[in-house]
mmCIF file of C-alpha atoms and ligand atoms in Angstrom:
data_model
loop_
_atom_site.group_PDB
_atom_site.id
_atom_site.type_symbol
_atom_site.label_atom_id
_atom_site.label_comp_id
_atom_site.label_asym_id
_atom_site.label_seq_id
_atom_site.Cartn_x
_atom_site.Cartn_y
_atom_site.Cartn_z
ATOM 1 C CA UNK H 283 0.000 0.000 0.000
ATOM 2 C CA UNK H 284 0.806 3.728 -0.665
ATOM 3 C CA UNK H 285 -0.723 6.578 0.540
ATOM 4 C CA UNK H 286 -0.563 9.355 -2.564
ATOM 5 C CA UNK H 287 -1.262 12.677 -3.150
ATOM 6 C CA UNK H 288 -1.043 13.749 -6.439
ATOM 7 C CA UNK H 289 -2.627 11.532 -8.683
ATOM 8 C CA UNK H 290 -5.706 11.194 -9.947
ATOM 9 C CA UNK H 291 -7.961 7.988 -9.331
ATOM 10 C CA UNK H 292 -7.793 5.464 -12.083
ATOM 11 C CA UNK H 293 -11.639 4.896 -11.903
ATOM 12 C CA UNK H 294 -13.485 7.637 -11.441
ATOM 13 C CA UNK H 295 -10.952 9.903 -13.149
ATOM 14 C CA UNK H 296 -11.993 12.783 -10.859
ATOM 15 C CA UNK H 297 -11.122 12.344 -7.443
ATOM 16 C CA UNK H 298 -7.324 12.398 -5.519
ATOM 17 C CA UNK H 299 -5.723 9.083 -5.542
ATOM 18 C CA UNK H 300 -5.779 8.060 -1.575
ATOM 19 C CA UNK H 301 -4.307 4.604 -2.008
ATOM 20 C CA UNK H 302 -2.159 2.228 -4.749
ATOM 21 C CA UNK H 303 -3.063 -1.790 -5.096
ATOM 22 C CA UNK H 304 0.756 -2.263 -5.869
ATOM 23 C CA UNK H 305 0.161 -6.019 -6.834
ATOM 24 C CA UNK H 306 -2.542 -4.622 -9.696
ATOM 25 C CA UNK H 307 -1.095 -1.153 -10.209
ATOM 26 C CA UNK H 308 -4.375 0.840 -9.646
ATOM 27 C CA UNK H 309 -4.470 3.650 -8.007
ATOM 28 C CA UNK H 310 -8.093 4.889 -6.363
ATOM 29 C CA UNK H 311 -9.358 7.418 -4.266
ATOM 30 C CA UNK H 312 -11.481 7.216 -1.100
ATOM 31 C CA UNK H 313 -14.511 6.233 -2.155
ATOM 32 C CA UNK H 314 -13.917 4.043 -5.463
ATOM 33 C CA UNK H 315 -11.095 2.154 -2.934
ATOM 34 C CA UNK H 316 -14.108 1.180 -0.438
ATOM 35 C CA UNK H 317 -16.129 0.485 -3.085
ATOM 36 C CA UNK H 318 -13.632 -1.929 -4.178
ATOM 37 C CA UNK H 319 -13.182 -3.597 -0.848
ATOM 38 C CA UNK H 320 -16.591 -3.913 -0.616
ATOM 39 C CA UNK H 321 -17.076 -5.596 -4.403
ATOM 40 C CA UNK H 322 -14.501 -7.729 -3.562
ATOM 41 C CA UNK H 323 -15.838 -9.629 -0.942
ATOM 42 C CA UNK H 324 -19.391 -9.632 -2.776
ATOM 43 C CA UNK H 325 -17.603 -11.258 -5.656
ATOM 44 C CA UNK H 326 -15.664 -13.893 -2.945
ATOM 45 C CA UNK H 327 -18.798 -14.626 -1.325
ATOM 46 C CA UNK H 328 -21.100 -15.179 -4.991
ATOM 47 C CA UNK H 329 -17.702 -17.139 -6.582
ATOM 48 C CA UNK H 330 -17.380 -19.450 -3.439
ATOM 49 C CA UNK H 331 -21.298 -20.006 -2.996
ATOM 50 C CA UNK H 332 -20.787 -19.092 0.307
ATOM 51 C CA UNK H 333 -23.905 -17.537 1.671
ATOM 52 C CA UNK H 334 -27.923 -18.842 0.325
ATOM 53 C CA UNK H 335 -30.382 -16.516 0.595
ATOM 54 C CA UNK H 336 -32.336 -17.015 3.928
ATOM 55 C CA UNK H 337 -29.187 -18.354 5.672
ATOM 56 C CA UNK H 338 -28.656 -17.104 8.899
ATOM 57 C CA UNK H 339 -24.921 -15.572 9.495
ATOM 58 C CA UNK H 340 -22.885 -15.942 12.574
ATOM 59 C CA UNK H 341 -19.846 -13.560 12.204
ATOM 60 C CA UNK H 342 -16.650 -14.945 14.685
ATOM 61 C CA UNK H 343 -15.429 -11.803 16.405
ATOM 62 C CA UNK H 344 -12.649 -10.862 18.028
ATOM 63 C CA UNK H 345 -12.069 -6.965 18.465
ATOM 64 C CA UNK H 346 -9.295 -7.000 15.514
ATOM 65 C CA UNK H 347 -9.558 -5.204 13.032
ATOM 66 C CA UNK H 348 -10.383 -8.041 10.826
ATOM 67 C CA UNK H 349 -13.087 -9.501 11.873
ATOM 68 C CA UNK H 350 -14.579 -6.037 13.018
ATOM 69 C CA UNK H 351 -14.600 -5.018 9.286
ATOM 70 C CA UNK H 352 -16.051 -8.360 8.177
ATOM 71 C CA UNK H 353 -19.152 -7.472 10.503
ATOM 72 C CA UNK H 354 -19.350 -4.185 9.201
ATOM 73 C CA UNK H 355 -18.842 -4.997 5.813
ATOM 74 C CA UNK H 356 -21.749 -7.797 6.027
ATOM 75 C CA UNK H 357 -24.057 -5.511 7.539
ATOM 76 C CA UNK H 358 -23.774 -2.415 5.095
ATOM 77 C CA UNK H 359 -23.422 -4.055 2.073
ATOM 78 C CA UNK H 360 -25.875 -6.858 2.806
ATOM 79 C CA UNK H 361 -29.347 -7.258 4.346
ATOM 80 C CA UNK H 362 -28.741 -10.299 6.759
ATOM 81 C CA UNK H 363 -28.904 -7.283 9.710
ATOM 82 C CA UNK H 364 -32.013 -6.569 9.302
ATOM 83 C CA UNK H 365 -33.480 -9.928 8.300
ATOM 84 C CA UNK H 366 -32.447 -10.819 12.088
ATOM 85 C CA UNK H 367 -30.079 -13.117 10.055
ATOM 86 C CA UNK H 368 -26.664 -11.554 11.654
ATOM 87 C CA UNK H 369 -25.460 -12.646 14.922
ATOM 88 C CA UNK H 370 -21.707 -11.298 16.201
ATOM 89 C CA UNK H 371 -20.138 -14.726 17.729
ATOM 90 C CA UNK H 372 -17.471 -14.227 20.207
ATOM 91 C CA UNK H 373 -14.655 -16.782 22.314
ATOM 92 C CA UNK H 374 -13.002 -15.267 25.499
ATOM 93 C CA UNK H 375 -10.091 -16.818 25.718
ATOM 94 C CA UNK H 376 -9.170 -15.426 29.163
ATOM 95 C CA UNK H 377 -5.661 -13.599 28.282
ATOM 96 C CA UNK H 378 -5.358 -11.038 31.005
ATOM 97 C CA UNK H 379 -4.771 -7.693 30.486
ATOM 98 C CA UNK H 380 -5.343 -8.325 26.518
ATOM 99 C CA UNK H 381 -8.790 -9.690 25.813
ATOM 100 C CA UNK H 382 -10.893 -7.601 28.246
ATOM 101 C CA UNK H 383 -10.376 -4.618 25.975
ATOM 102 C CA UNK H 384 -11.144 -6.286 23.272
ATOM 103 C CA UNK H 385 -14.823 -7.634 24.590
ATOM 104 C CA UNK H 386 -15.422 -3.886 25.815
ATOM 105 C CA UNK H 387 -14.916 -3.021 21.947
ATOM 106 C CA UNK H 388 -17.100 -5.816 20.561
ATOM 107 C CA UNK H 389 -19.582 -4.840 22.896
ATOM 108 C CA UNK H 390 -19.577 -1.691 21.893
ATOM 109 C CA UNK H 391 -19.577 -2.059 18.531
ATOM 110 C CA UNK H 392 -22.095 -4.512 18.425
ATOM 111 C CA UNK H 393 -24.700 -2.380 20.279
ATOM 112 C CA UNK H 394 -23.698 0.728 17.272
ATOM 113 C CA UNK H 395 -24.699 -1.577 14.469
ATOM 114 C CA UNK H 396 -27.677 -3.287 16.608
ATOM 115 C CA UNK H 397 -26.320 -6.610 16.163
ATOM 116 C CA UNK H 398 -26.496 -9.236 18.924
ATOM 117 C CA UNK H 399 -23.237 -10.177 20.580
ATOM 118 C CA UNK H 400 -22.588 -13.590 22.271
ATOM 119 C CA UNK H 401 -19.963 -14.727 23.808
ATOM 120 C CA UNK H 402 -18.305 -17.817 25.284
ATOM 121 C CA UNK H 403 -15.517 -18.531 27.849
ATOM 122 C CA UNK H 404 -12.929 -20.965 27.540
ATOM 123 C CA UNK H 405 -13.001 -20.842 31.381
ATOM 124 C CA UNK H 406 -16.676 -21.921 31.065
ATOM 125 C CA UNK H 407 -16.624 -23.968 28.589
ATOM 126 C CA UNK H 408 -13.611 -26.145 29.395
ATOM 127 C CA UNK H 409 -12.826 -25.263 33.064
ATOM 128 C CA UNK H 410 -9.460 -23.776 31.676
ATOM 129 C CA UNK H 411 -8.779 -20.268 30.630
ATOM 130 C CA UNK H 412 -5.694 -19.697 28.340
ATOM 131 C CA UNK H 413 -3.485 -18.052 30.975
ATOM 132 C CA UNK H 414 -3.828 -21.675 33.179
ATOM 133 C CA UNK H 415 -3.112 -23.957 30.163
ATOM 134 C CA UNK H 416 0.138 -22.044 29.449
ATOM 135 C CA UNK H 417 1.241 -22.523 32.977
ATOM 136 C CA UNK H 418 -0.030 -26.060 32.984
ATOM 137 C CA UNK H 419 1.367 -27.570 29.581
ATOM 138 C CA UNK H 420 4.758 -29.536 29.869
ATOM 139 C CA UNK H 421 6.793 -27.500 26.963
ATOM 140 C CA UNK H 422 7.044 -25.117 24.223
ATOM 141 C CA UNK H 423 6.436 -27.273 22.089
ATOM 142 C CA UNK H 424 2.828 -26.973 22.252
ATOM 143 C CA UNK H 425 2.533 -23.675 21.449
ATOM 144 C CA UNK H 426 0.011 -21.364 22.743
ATOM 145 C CA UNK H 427 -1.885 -20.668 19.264
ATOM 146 C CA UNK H 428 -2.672 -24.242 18.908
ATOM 147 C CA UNK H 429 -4.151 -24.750 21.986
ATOM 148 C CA UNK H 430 -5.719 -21.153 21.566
ATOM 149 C CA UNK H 431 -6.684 -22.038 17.643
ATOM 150 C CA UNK H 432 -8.390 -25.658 19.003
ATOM 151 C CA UNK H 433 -10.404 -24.749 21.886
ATOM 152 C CA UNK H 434 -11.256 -21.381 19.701
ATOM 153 C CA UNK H 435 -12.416 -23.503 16.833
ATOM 154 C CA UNK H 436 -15.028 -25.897 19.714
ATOM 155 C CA UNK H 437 -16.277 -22.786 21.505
ATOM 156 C CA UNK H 438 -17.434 -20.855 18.039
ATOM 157 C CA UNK H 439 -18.571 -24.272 17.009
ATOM 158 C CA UNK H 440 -20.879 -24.489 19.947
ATOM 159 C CA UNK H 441 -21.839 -20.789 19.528
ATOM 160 C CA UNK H 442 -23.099 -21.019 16.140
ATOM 161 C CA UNK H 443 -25.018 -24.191 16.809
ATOM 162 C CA UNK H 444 -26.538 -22.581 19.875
ATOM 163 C CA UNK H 445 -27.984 -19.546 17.665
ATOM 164 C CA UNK H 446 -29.152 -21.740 15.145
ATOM 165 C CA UNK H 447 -27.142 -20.122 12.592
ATOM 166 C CA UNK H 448 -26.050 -21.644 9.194
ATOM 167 C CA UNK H 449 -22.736 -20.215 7.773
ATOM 168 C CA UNK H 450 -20.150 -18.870 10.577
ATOM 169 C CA UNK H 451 -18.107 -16.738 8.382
ATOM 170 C CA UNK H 452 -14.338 -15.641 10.009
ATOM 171 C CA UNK H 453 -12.012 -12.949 8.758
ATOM 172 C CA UNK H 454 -9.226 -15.112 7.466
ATOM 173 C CA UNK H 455 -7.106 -12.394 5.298
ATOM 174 C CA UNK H 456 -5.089 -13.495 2.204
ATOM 175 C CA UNK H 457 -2.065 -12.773 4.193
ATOM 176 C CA UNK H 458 -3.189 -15.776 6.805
ATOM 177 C CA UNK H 459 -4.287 -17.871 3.886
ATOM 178 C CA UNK H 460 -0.701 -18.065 2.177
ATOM 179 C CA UNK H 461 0.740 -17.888 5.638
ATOM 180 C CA UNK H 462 -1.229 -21.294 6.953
ATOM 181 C CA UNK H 463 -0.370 -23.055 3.555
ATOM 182 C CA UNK H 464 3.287 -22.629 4.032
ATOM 183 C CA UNK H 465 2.793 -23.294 7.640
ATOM 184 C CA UNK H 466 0.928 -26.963 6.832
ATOM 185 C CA UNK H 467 3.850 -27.421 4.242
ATOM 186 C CA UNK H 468 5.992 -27.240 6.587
ATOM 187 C CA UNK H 469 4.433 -29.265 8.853
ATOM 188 C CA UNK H 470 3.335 -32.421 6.544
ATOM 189 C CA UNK H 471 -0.342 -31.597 7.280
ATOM 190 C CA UNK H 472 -1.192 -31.817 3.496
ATOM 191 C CA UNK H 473 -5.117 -32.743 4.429
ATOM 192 C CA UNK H 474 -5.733 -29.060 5.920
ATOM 193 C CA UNK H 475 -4.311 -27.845 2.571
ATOM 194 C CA UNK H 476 -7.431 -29.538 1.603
ATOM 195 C CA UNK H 477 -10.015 -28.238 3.989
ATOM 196 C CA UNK H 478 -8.923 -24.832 3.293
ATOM 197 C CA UNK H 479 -10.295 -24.733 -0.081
ATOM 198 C CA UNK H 480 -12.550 -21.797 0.268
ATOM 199 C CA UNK H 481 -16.035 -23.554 -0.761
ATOM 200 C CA UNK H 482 -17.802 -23.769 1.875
ATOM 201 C CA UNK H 483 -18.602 -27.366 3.306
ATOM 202 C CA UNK H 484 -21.332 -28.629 5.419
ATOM 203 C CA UNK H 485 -20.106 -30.099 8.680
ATOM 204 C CA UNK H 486 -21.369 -31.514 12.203
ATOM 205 C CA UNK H 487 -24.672 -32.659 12.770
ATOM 206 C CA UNK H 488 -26.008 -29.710 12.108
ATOM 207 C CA UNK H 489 -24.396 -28.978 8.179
ATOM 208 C CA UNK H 490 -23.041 -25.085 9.471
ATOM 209 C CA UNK H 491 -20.908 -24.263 6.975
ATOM 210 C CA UNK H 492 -17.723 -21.906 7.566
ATOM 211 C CA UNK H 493 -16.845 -18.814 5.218
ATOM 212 C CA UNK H 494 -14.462 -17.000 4.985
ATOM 213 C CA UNK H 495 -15.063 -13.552 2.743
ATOM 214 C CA UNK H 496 -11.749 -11.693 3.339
ATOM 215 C CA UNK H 497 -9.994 -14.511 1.738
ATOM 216 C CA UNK H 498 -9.138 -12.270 -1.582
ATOM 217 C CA UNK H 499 -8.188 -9.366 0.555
ATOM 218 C CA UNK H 500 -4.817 -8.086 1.616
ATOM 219 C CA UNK H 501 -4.267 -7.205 5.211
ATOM 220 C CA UNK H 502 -2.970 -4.265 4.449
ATOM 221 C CA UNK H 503 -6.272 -3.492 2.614
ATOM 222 C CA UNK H 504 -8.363 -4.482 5.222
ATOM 223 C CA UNK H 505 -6.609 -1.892 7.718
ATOM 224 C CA UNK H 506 -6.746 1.029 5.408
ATOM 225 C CA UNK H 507 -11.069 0.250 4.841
ATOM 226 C CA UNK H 508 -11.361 0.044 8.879
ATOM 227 C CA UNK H 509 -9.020 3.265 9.037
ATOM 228 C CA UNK H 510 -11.346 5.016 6.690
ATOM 229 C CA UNK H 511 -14.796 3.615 7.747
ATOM 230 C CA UNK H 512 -13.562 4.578 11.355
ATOM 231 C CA UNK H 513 -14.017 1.128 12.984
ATOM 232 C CA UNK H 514 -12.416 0.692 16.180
ATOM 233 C CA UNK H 515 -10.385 -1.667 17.436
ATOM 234 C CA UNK H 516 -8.010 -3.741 19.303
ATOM 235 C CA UNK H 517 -4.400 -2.864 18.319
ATOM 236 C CA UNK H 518 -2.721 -4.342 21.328
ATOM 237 C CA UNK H 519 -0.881 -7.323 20.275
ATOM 238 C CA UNK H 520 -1.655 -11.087 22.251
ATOM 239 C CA UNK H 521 1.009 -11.662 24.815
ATOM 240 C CA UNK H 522 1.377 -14.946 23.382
ATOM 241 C CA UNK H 523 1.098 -14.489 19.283
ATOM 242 C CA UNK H 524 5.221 -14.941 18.959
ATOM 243 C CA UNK H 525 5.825 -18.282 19.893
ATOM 244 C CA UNK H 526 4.343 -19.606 17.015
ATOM 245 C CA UNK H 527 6.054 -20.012 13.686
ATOM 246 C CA UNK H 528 3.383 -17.531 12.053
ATOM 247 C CA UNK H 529 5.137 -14.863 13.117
ATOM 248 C CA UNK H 530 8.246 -15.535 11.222
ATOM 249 C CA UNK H 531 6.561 -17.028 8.501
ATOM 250 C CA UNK H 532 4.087 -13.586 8.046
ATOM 251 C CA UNK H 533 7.371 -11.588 8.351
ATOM 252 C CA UNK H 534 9.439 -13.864 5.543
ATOM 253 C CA UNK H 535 5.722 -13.336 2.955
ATOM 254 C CA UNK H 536 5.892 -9.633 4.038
ATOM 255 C CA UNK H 537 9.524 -9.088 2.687
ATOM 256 C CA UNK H 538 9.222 -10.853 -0.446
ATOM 257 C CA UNK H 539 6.194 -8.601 -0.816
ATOM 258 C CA UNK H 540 8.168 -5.273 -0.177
ATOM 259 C CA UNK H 541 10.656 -6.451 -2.689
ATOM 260 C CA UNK H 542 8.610 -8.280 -4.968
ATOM 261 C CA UNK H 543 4.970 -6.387 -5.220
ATOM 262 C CA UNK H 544 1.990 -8.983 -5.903
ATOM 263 C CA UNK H 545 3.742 -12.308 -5.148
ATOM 264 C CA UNK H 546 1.565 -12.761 -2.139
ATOM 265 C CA UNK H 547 -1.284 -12.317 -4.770
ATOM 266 C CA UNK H 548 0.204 -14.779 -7.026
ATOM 267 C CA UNK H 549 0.958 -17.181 -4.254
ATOM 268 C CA UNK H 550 -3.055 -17.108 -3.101
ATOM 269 C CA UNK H 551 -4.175 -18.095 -6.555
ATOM 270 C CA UNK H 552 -1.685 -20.862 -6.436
ATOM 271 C CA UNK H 553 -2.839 -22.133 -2.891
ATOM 272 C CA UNK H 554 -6.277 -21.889 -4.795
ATOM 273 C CA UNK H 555 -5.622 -24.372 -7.156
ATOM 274 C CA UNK H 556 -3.595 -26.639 -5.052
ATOM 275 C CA UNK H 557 -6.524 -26.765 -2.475
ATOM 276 C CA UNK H 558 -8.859 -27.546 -4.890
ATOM 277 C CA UNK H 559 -7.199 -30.505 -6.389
ATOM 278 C CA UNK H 560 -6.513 -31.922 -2.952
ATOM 279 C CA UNK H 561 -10.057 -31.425 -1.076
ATOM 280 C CA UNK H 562 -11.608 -34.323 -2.396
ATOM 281 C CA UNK H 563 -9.066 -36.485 -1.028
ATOM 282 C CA UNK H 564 -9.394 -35.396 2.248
ATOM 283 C CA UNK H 565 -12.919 -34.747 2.653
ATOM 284 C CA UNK H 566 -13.850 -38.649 3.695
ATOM 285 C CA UNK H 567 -11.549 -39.052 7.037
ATOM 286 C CA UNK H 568 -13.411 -35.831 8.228
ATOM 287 C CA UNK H 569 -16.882 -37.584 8.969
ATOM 288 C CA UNK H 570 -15.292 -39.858 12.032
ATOM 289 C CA UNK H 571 -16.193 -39.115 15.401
ATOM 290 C CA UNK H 572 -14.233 -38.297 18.542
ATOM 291 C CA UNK H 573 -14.661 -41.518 20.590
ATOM 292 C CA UNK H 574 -14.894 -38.840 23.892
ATOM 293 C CA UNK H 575 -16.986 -36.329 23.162
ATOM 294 C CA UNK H 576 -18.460 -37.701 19.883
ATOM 295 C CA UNK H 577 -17.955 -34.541 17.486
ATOM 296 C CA UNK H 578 -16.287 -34.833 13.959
ATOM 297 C CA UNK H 579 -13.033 -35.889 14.131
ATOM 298 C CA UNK H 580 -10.345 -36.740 12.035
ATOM 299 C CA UNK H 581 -8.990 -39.357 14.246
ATOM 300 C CA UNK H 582 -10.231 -41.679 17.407
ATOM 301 C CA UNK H 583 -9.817 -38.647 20.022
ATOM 302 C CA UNK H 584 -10.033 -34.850 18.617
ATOM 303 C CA UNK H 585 -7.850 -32.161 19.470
ATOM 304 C CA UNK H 586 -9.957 -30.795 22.173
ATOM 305 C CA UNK H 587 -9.934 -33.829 23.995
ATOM 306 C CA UNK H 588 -6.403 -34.618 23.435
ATOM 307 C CA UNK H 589 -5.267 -30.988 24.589
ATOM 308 C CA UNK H 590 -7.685 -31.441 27.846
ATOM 309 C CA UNK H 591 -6.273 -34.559 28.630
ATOM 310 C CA UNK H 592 -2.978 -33.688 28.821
ATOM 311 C CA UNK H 593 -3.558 -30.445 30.172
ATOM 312 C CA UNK H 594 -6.191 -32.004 32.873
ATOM 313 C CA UNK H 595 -3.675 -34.325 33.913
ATOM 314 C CA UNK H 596 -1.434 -31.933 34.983
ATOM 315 C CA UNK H 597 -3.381 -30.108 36.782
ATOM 316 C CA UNK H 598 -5.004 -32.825 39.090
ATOM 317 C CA UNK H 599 -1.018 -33.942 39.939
ATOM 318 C CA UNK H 600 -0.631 -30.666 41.557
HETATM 319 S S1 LIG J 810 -2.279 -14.956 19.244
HETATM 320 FE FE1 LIG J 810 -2.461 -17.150 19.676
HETATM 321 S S2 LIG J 810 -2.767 -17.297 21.893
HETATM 322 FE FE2 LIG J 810 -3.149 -15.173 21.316
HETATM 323 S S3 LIG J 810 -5.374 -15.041 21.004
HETATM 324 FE FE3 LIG J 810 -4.439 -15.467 18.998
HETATM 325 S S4 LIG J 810 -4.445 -17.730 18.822
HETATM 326 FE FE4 LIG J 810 -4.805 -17.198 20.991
HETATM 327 ZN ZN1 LIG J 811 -12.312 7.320 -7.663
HETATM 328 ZN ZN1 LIG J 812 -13.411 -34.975 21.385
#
C-alpha cells in the first residue's frame, strides 16, 4: 500500500488518488477504494457459494480489526442485519490484560450496528482459561496458538449451533491464507491444505458451513477500509502471538512482498488451485467421530480432547 497525493484515481478519473493496489497497479481514491473492498468480498462470497439466501450468518469476532470489518462490511453491504439473520459470535479466551479490551470493543460495537453479541468462555466452557493452560502444559512445544486455535475452533462451534445459525463466516485475510499453507507445508499436514479450499462445506450434525469472505483481501487493505470507515479496534498485540512459527513465517511473505509487489497475490491463486485438487481427497476421514466427546473428528480422540487430557492431567497432579 501507498498513501498518494497527487494523482488522480484510475476509476473515477476525478477524485485524488488516496491509495495504490501495488500487486494490480491501480491507483483509487477514497470512495472508489471502499467500493472496491466492498465488491470484492461480494464477488468472494457469490464465486465461493458461500452464503444462500435465507441463511442465517454468525460472524466470529474478536475486536481485531479483521473480523470487526467483516461485521461491518456484512451488515452495510448486505441485508442479513435486518433480516435478524446476523449474529456477532465471540470466544473469550481469558488472556489477562489483553482480551478484556477487546470484549469492551465488541460490545460496543455490536450495540452501534444493533447486532447481537454472544460470547463464550474458555473458562466456562472447558474449566481452563488460556493463561492456566500455558502454565499447565509440559513444553514449548505446544505452542500457545494451537491450543488457543483448538479450543477457539469448539467454543465458536458451539456458539453457532446454539444460535441456530447456518454459515459462521471468520475474517481469514489473504495474508493468513498463504501464511497457513506454508505453515501446513511445513508441517506435513497436506489434508488441511485440503479443507482450506474456500467452498464452503457442510459439517457436524447440524451442516453449518464456515466462510471466509476476506480470503481475496490483503491485510494491508483491510486496515486502510477500517481506518477510513472509522471502525475501532483492538491494536494491542496477544502476549502470546510470537511463539508460534506464524510470526516468522508472516514476516518472511511480508519481505518478499516489499521487494517483490503482488507475489503474495500470485501465491493465493496458487494455494487456490492446489486446495482444490486436494479437497476431495481429504474430505472422507473428516466424517469420524471423537470416541470422547463424539464430534467430527479426524482421528479416534479430537484435538480438544487430546489438549484437555494432557492439560487435565497436569493439573489434578498438583
Ligand atoms: S495470538 Fe495465539 S494465543 Fe493469542 S489469542 Fe491469537 S491464537 Fe490465541
Ligand atoms: Zn475514484
Ligand atoms: Zn473430542
Amino acid at each position: 500500500m501507498s498513501s498518494l497525493n497527487l494523482e488522480g484515481c484510475n476509476k473515477c478519473k476525478m477524485n485524488v488518488a488516496v491509495y495504490k493496489r501495488n500487486y494490480s497497479g491501480e491507483v483509487l481514491c477514497r470512495s472508489c477504494f471502499l467500493n472496491s473492498i466492498e465488491n470484492k468480498v461480494k464477488k468472494t462470497i457469490g464465486k465461493f457459494s458461500m452464503v444462500k439466501y435465507g441463511d442465517k450468518v454468525a460472524v466470529a469476532v474478536s475486536g481485531g480489526k479483521d473480523s470487526l470489518t467483516l461485521l461491518y462490511i456484512l451488515h452495510k453491504v448486505f441485508d442479513y442485519n435486518t433480516r435478524g439473520k446476523l449474529i456477532a459470535i465471540t470466544a473469550d479466551e481469558g488472556i489477562d490484560g489483553y482480551r478484556d479490551e477487546s470484549l469492551q470493543i465488541v460490545k460496543e460495537f455490536c450495540s452501534r450496528l444493533k447486532i447481537e453479541n454472544r460470547t463464550l468462555s474458555y473458562r466456562d466452557l472447558f474449566g481452563l482459561d488460556m493463561d492456566e493452560s500455558i502454565m499447565l502444559r509440559d513444553s514449548t512445544k505446544i505452542s500457545s496458538c494451537s491450543i488457543c486455535g483448538t479450543f477457539r475452533r469448539r467454543a465458536i462451534d458451539l456458539l453457532a449451533e446454539s444460535c441456530g445459525v447456518d454459515v459462521v463466516a471468520t475474517a481469514h485475510n489473504l495474508d493468513d491464507h498463504v501464511q497457513s499453507f506454508l505453515m501446513n507445508t511445513f508441517s506435513g499436514d497436506i489434508e488441511r491444505i485440503g479443507w482450506s479450499f474456500p467452498e464452503p462445506v457442510e459439517y457436524g450434525l447440524h451442516g453449518i458451513k464456515k466462510i471466509k469472505p476476506f480470503i481475496g483481501l490483503y491485510e494491508q487493505e483491510i486496515i486502510f477500509y477500517a481506518l477510513h470507515q472509522e471502525i475501532p479496534f483492538q491494536s494491542a498485540e496477544c502476549p502470546y502471538m510470537h511463539e508460534s512459527i506464524r510470526t516468522e513465517v508472516r514476516q518472511f511473505l511480508n519481505k518478499l512482498e516489499e521487494s517483490h509487489p503482488g507475489i503474495k497475490y500470485n501465491m493465493y491463486n496458487s494455494v487456490l488451485k492446489i486446495s482444490e485438487g486436494l479437497k476431495n481427497q481429504t474430505s472422507v476421514k473428516r466424517s469420524a467421530k471423537c470416541l470422547v466427546c463424539e464430534r467430527q473428528s479426524t482421528s479416534e480422540i479430537c484435538s480438544v480432547c487430546k489438549t484437555l487430557q494432557i492439560l487435565m492431567k497436569k493439573k489434578s497432579s498438583r
